[in-house]
Amino acid sequence: MAQVRWLSAFRVILLPGIVLPAEAAYGAVIAALGPEVEAVAKDLEVYATPEPSEDYSLEVEIAGVLREADARGWQRFHLVGYSGGGASSLAFAASRPDRLLSLALMEPAFAGWQEMSDAERSHMERFRPLLDKDGAEMLVEFQALQIAPGVDPIPPPQGRPPPWMAKRPAGLHAILRTFYASDLDLATLRRFDRPVLFFLGGRSHPDYYARMAERLAGVFPDFTVEVFPDRHHFDPPHRIEPARVAASLRSLWARAEHA
């Protein structure tokens, strides 16, 4: 009798950054992951309403992830987050570590203020003036702060912006205000015993993401950094090198589920 090989699906929620919608951000990597991965690209809660709520915080994003997982009957799952979604994923790991099998971070926009080096703290403060700016000027500066000196920025797309772009300035303001008004409990994350993978672009600003990765390496017990030398925050690995990212994620998940 021929053997039947049962494929157990990896269950994963992927949170995007503050600009692209989830489907656009993760479409390529989800396709590369293959059919045995049950992947949900979930938009950030900051865009769930026409304008961000006055009481918006990362707690709102945590609650959104819980609703998504509970609606699918997922008691435990893998979580992937990029940029603003990475900050939300870190907050989720600190709040509900019991629900996670693993954590993958793609240059999270915020990892709390505790134990920051002077260089990382100084760079984070450079985002504060964006709270008083709007429109194209703000978005240009927002991009420049996240790529290494001497790296050319990604030019804006031609033609009329998509309708979802109208929400982005207010969303960016809301999430920045949250970062400056909150912190992350690193003591809780030190007890997080699941594997954590940090994707780092070699052309992203080193005082932001590289120093953050160094700091988190001293927090999580099981922490790995994977560097993509030719990538930066606005041509990220999951969009430009989806096959390599998919292979790394599948390896992380397999290790987590067989630990």
mmCIF file of N, CA and C in Angstrom, residues 114-206:
data_model
loop_
_atom_site.group_PDB
_atom_site.id
_atom_site.type_symbol
_atom_site.label_atom_id
_atom_site.label_comp_id
_atom_site.label_asym_id
_atom_site.label_seq_id
_atom_site.Cartn_x
_atom_site.Cartn_y
_atom_site.Cartn_z
ATOM 1 N N GLN A 114 13.961 51.068 25.971
ATOM 2 C CA GLN A 114 14.865 50.525 26.974
ATOM 3 C C GLN A 114 16.159 50.023 26.330
ATOM 4 N N GLU A 115 17.270 50.358 26.955
ATOM 5 C CA GLU A 115 18.602 49.874 26.571
ATOM 6 C C GLU A 115 19.045 50.349 25.193
ATOM 7 N N MET A 116 18.431 51.422 24.688
ATOM 8 C CA MET A 116 18.895 51.987 23.422
ATOM 9 C C MET A 116 20.295 52.566 23.575
ATOM 10 N N SER A 117 21.102 52.397 22.571
ATOM 11 C CA SER A 117 22.371 53.122 22.536
ATOM 12 C C SER A 117 22.085 54.590 22.247
ATOM 13 N N ASP A 118 23.064 55.438 22.511
ATOM 14 C CA ASP A 118 22.893 56.864 22.228
ATOM 15 C C ASP A 118 22.626 57.095 20.742
ATOM 16 N N ALA A 119 23.308 56.341 19.898
ATOM 17 C CA ALA A 119 23.138 56.531 18.451
ATOM 18 C C ALA A 119 21.736 56.135 18.006
ATOM 19 N N GLU A 120 21.220 55.035 18.533
ATOM 20 C CA GLU A 120 19.876 54.608 18.150
ATOM 21 C C GLU A 120 18.827 55.596 18.664
ATOM 22 N N ARG A 121 18.985 56.044 19.894
ATOM 23 C CA ARG A 121 18.023 56.992 20.467
ATOM 24 C C ARG A 121 18.049 58.312 19.689
ATOM 25 N N SER A 122 19.235 58.782 19.372
ATOM 26 C CA SER A 122 19.349 60.028 18.617
ATOM 27 C C SER A 122 18.671 59.907 17.260
ATOM 28 N N HIS A 123 18.861 58.756 16.621
ATOM 29 C CA HIS A 123 18.238 58.585 15.303
ATOM 30 C C HIS A 123 16.722 58.512 15.426
ATOM 31 N N MET A 124 16.219 57.841 16.430
ATOM 32 C CA MET A 124 14.774 57.749 16.617
ATOM 33 C C MET A 124 14.171 59.127 16.831
ATOM 34 N N GLU A 125 14.879 59.996 17.503
ATOM 35 C CA GLU A 125 14.369 61.340 17.738
ATOM 36 C C GLU A 125 14.275 62.160 16.453
ATOM 37 N N ARG A 126 15.000 61.765 15.435
ATOM 38 C CA ARG A 126 14.958 62.499 14.166
ATOM 39 C C ARG A 126 13.615 62.340 13.455
ATOM 40 N N PHE A 127 12.809 61.349 13.869
ATOM 41 C CA PHE A 127 11.476 61.192 13.290
ATOM 42 C C PHE A 127 10.465 62.159 13.901
ATOM 43 N N ARG A 128 10.760 62.706 15.062
ATOM 44 C CA ARG A 128 9.764 63.509 15.785
ATOM 45 C C ARG A 128 9.270 64.713 14.973
ATOM 46 N N PRO A 129 10.135 65.443 14.246
ATOM 47 C CA PRO A 129 9.625 66.581 13.462
ATOM 48 C C PRO A 129 8.596 66.202 12.392
ATOM 49 N N LEU A 130 8.542 64.916 12.002
ATOM 50 C CA LEU A 130 7.553 64.504 11.007
ATOM 51 C C LEU A 130 6.127 64.676 11.511
ATOM 52 N N LEU A 131 5.948 64.727 12.829
ATOM 53 C CA LEU A 131 4.619 64.913 13.392
ATOM 54 C C LEU A 131 4.028 66.275 13.021
ATOM 55 N N ASP A 132 4.883 67.217 12.645
ATOM 56 C CA ASP A 132 4.416 68.553 12.269
ATOM 57 C C ASP A 132 4.417 68.762 10.759
ATOM 58 N N LYS A 133 4.602 67.680 10.008
ATOM 59 C CA LYS A 133 4.639 67.787 8.547
ATOM 60 C C LYS A 133 3.572 66.884 7.951
ATOM 61 N N ASP A 134 3.325 67.085 6.657
ATOM 62 C CA ASP A 134 2.275 66.323 5.996
ATOM 63 C C ASP A 134 2.641 66.168 4.521
ATOM 64 N N GLY A 135 1.913 65.297 3.847
ATOM 65 C CA GLY A 135 2.022 65.174 2.404
ATOM 66 C C GLY A 135 3.359 64.651 1.927
ATOM 67 N N ALA A 136 3.729 65.057 0.711
ATOM 68 C CA ALA A 136 4.906 64.521 0.042
ATOM 69 C C ALA A 136 6.187 64.815 0.798
ATOM 70 N N GLU A 137 6.293 66.021 1.372
ATOM 71 C CA GLU A 137 7.512 66.386 2.105
ATOM 72 C C GLU A 137 7.761 65.410 3.251
ATOM 73 N N MET A 138 6.718 65.082 3.995
ATOM 74 C CA MET A 138 6.859 64.162 5.116
ATOM 75 C C MET A 138 7.305 62.786 4.640
ATOM 76 N N LEU A 139 6.700 62.293 3.556
ATOM 77 C CA LEU A 139 7.018 60.952 3.084
ATOM 78 C C LEU A 139 8.437 60.854 2.547
ATOM 79 N N VAL A 140 8.922 61.935 1.924
ATOM 80 C CA VAL A 140 10.316 61.950 1.444
ATOM 81 C C VAL A 140 11.276 61.859 2.621
ATOM 82 N N GLU A 141 11.037 62.640 3.674
ATOM 83 C CA GLU A 141 11.912 62.611 4.839
ATOM 84 C C GLU A 141 11.792 61.275 5.584
ATOM 85 N N PHE A 142 10.598 60.748 5.632
ATOM 86 C CA PHE A 142 10.356 59.453 6.267
ATOM 87 C C PHE A 142 11.206 58.365 5.614
ATOM 88 N N GLN A 143 11.284 58.372 4.292
ATOM 89 C CA GLN A 143 12.104 57.389 3.583
ATOM 90 C C GLN A 143 13.590 57.638 3.827
ATOM 91 N N ALA A 144 14.004 58.896 3.764
ATOM 92 C CA ALA A 144 15.429 59.212 3.884
ATOM 93 C C ALA A 144 15.987 58.788 5.237
ATOM 94 N N LEU A 145 15.187 58.852 6.278
ATOM 95 C CA LEU A 145 15.652 58.493 7.617
ATOM 96 C C LEU A 145 15.874 56.993 7.780
ATOM 97 N N GLN A 146 15.432 56.196 6.828
ATOM 98 C CA GLN A 146 15.492 54.748 7.002
ATOM 99 C C GLN A 146 16.461 54.041 6.056
ATOM 100 N N ILE A 147 17.117 54.802 5.192
ATOM 101 C CA ILE A 147 18.111 54.214 4.311
ATOM 102 C C ILE A 147 19.478 54.774 4.665
ATOM 103 N N ALA A 148 20.511 53.992 4.373
ATOM 104 C CA ALA A 148 21.869 54.378 4.748
ATOM 105 C C ALA A 148 22.308 55.631 3.997
ATOM 106 N N PRO A 149 23.177 56.441 4.599
ATOM 107 C CA PRO A 149 23.714 57.604 3.887
ATOM 108 C C PRO A 149 24.346 57.189 2.564
ATOM 109 N N GLY A 150 24.049 57.942 1.513
ATOM 110 C CA GLY A 150 24.593 57.655 0.196
ATOM 111 C C GLY A 150 23.750 56.729 -0.649
ATOM 112 N N VAL A 151 22.708 56.120 -0.080
ATOM 113 C CA VAL A 151 21.819 55.243 -0.839
ATOM 114 C C VAL A 151 20.731 56.092 -1.483
ATOM 115 N N ASP A 152 20.501 55.885 -2.764
ATOM 116 C CA ASP A 152 19.472 56.644 -3.466
ATOM 117 C C ASP A 152 18.083 56.199 -3.022
ATOM 118 N N PRO A 153 17.195 57.141 -2.762
ATOM 119 C CA PRO A 153 15.828 56.769 -2.381
ATOM 120 C C PRO A 153 15.062 56.194 -3.561
ATOM 121 N N ILE A 154 14.008 55.461 -3.243
ATOM 122 C CA ILE A 154 13.123 54.948 -4.280
ATOM 123 C C ILE A 154 12.288 56.104 -4.821
ATOM 124 N N PRO A 155 12.268 56.341 -6.146
ATOM 125 C CA PRO A 155 11.475 57.462 -6.663
ATOM 126 C C PRO A 155 9.983 57.193 -6.488
ATOM 127 N N PRO A 156 9.195 58.247 -6.313
ATOM 128 C CA PRO A 156 7.754 58.047 -6.167
ATOM 129 C C PRO A 156 7.153 57.492 -7.455
ATOM 130 N N PRO A 157 6.101 56.685 -7.353
ATOM 131 C CA PRO A 157 5.475 56.126 -8.558
ATOM 132 C C PRO A 157 4.836 57.221 -9.405
ATOM 133 N N GLN A 158 4.784 56.969 -10.696
ATOM 134 C CA GLN A 158 4.183 57.926 -11.618
ATOM 135 C C GLN A 158 2.654 57.802 -11.581
ATOM 136 N N GLY A 159 1.999 58.870 -11.990
ATOM 137 C CA GLY A 159 0.547 58.826 -12.084
ATOM 138 C C GLY A 159 -0.137 59.158 -10.767
ATOM 139 N N ARG A 160 -1.447 59.014 -10.769
ATOM 140 C CA ARG A 160 -2.234 59.330 -9.594
ATOM 141 C C ARG A 160 -2.009 58.273 -8.511
ATOM 142 N N PRO A 161 -1.912 58.692 -7.258
ATOM 143 C CA PRO A 161 -1.723 57.708 -6.189
ATOM 144 C C PRO A 161 -2.974 56.865 -6.011
ATOM 145 N N PRO A 162 -2.812 55.615 -5.546
ATOM 146 C CA PRO A 162 -3.982 54.769 -5.303
ATOM 147 C C PRO A 162 -4.834 55.336 -4.180
ATOM 148 N N PRO A 163 -6.119 54.982 -4.130
ATOM 149 C CA PRO A 163 -7.006 55.570 -3.110
ATOM 150 C C PRO A 163 -6.538 55.339 -1.678
ATOM 151 N N TRP A 164 -5.929 54.164 -1.403
ATOM 152 C CA TRP A 164 -5.514 53.870 -0.036
ATOM 153 C C TRP A 164 -4.409 54.805 0.459
ATOM 154 N N MET A 165 -3.717 55.454 -0.479
ATOM 155 C CA MET A 165 -2.602 56.320 -0.084
ATOM 156 C C MET A 165 -3.095 57.536 0.705
ATOM 157 N N ALA A 166 -4.346 57.906 0.533
ATOM 158 C CA ALA A 166 -4.870 59.085 1.227
ATOM 159 C C ALA A 166 -4.852 58.930 2.743
ATOM 160 N N LYS A 167 -4.899 57.681 3.216
ATOM 161 C CA LYS A 167 -4.900 57.443 4.661
ATOM 162 C C LYS A 167 -3.503 57.428 5.274
ATOM 163 N N ARG A 168 -2.473 57.360 4.444
ATOM 164 C CA ARG A 168 -1.132 57.097 4.984
ATOM 165 C C ARG A 168 -0.556 58.214 5.838
ATOM 166 N N PRO A 169 -0.671 59.499 5.476
ATOM 167 C CA PRO A 169 -0.097 60.521 6.372
ATOM 168 C C PRO A 169 -0.682 60.481 7.780
ATOM 169 N N ALA A 170 -2.001 60.358 7.893
ATOM 170 C CA ALA A 170 -2.617 60.300 9.225
ATOM 171 C C ALA A 170 -2.205 59.031 9.955
ATOM 172 N N GLY A 171 -2.097 57.933 9.230
ATOM 173 C CA GLY A 171 -1.664 56.686 9.858
ATOM 174 C C GLY A 171 -0.244 56.772 10.373
ATOM 175 N N LEU A 172 0.626 57.390 9.588
ATOM 176 C CA LEU A 172 2.013 57.560 10.012
ATOM 177 C C LEU A 172 2.096 58.445 11.250
ATOM 178 N N HIS A 173 1.343 59.526 11.281
ATOM 179 C CA HIS A 173 1.326 60.381 12.471
ATOM 180 C C HIS A 173 0.857 59.605 13.692
ATOM 181 N N ALA A 174 -0.198 58.797 13.518
ATOM 182 C CA ALA A 174 -0.762 58.063 14.656
ATOM 183 C C ALA A 174 0.236 57.058 15.221
ATOM 184 N N ILE A 175 0.914 56.352 14.345
ATOM 185 C CA ILE A 175 1.821 55.318 14.845
ATOM 186 C C ILE A 175 3.082 55.948 15.428
ATOM 187 N N LEU A 176 3.548 57.075 14.880
ATOM 188 C CA LEU A 176 4.688 57.776 15.474
ATOM 189 C C LEU A 176 4.337 58.300 16.869
ATOM 190 N N ARG A 177 3.156 58.871 17.008
ATOM 191 C CA ARG A 177 2.745 59.357 18.335
ATOM 192 C C ARG A 177 2.731 58.210 19.347
ATOM 193 N N THR A 178 2.292 57.047 18.886
ATOM 194 C CA THR A 178 2.270 55.876 19.766
ATOM 195 C C THR A 178 3.680 55.491 20.205
ATOM 196 N N PHE A 179 4.623 55.519 19.281
ATOM 197 C CA PHE A 179 6.005 55.175 19.635
ATOM 198 C C PHE A 179 6.554 56.131 20.696
ATOM 199 N N TYR A 180 6.300 57.425 20.531
ATOM 200 C CA TYR A 180 6.860 58.398 21.462
ATOM 201 C C TYR A 180 6.150 58.401 22.812
ATOM 202 N N ALA A 181 4.949 57.823 22.851
ATOM 203 C CA ALA A 181 4.187 57.822 24.106
ATOM 204 C C ALA A 181 4.218 56.477 24.827
ATOM 205 N N SER A 182 4.925 55.493 24.279
ATOM 206 C CA SER A 182 4.869 54.151 24.864
ATOM 207 C C SER A 182 6.264 53.557 24.975
ATOM 208 N N ASP A 183 6.325 52.333 25.448
ATOM 209 C CA ASP A 183 7.583 51.609 25.573
ATOM 210 C C ASP A 183 7.289 50.125 25.393
ATOM 211 N N LEU A 184 8.316 49.324 25.408
ATOM 212 C CA LEU A 184 8.195 47.886 25.253
ATOM 213 C C LEU A 184 8.861 47.222 26.448
ATOM 214 N N ASP A 185 8.202 46.236 27.009
ATOM 215 C CA ASP A 185 8.706 45.564 28.207
ATOM 216 C C ASP A 185 9.743 44.515 27.815
ATOM 217 N N LEU A 186 11.011 44.908 27.850
ATOM 218 C CA LEU A 186 12.068 43.978 27.452
ATOM 219 C C LEU A 186 12.216 42.832 28.446
ATOM 220 N N ALA A 187 11.861 43.047 29.703
ATOM 221 C CA ALA A 187 11.949 41.960 30.683
ATOM 222 C C ALA A 187 11.031 40.802 30.302
ATOM 223 N N THR A 188 9.854 41.128 29.807
ATOM 224 C CA THR A 188 8.937 40.088 29.339
ATOM 225 C C THR A 188 9.509 39.368 28.127
ATOM 226 N N LEU A 189 10.091 40.130 27.195
ATOM 227 C CA LEU A 189 10.637 39.510 25.988
ATOM 228 C C LEU A 189 11.845 38.632 26.299
ATOM 229 N N ARG A 190 12.551 38.907 27.379
ATOM 230 C CA ARG A 190 13.666 38.036 27.760
ATOM 231 C C ARG A 190 13.174 36.632 28.134
ATOM 232 N N ARG A 191 11.909 36.513 28.494
ATOM 233 C CA ARG A 191 11.341 35.206 28.834
ATOM 234 C C ARG A 191 10.672 34.542 27.635
ATOM 235 N N PHE A 192 10.704 35.201 26.477
ATOM 236 C CA PHE A 192 10.103 34.635 25.267
ATOM 237 C C PHE A 192 11.025 33.531 24.743
ATOM 238 N N ASP A 193 10.573 32.284 24.831
ATOM 239 C CA ASP A 193 11.466 31.157 24.541
ATOM 240 C C ASP A 193 11.292 30.576 23.139
ATOM 241 N N ARG A 194 10.551 31.249 22.278
ATOM 242 C CA ARG A 194 10.361 30.787 20.914
ATOM 243 C C ARG A 194 11.419 31.410 20.008
ATOM 244 N N PRO A 195 11.734 30.789 18.879
ATOM 245 C CA PRO A 195 12.757 31.351 17.986
ATOM 246 C C PRO A 195 12.308 32.653 17.334
ATOM 247 N N VAL A 196 13.266 33.568 17.219
ATOM 248 C CA VAL A 196 13.033 34.885 16.622
ATOM 249 C C VAL A 196 14.037 35.075 15.489
ATOM 250 N N LEU A 197 13.543 35.501 14.327
ATOM 251 C CA LEU A 197 14.387 35.753 13.168
ATOM 252 C C LEU A 197 14.228 37.215 12.767
ATOM 253 N N PHE A 198 15.353 37.917 12.599
ATOM 254 C CA PHE A 198 15.365 39.342 12.255
ATOM 255 C C PHE A 198 15.985 39.484 10.867
ATOM 256 N N PHE A 199 15.204 39.992 9.914
ATOM 257 C CA PHE A 199 15.706 40.265 8.569
ATOM 258 C C PHE A 199 16.235 41.697 8.532
ATOM 259 N N LEU A 200 17.474 41.859 8.066
ATOM 260 C CA LEU A 200 18.132 43.171 8.084
ATOM 261 C C LEU A 200 18.684 43.502 6.704
ATOM 262 N N GLY A 201 18.333 44.683 6.204
ATOM 263 C CA GLY A 201 18.874 45.145 4.928
ATOM 264 C C GLY A 201 20.219 45.810 5.112
ATOM 265 N N GLY A 202 21.194 45.417 4.309
ATOM 266 C CA GLY A 202 22.527 45.980 4.421
ATOM 267 C C GLY A 202 22.617 47.441 4.025
ATOM 268 N N ARG A 203 21.588 47.954 3.336
ATOM 269 C CA ARG A 203 21.594 49.352 2.903
ATOM 270 C C ARG A 203 20.570 50.196 3.670
ATOM 271 N N SER A 204 19.976 49.613 4.712
ATOM 272 C CA SER A 204 19.123 50.391 5.609
ATOM 273 C C SER A 204 19.994 51.209 6.552
ATOM 274 N N HIS A 205 19.400 52.197 7.206
ATOM 275 C CA HIS A 205 20.209 53.082 8.049
ATOM 276 C C HIS A 205 20.761 52.294 9.241
ATOM 277 N N PRO A 206 22.088 52.254 9.390
ATOM 278 C CA PRO A 206 22.678 51.416 10.441
ATOM 279 C C PRO A 206 22.365 51.889 11.860
#
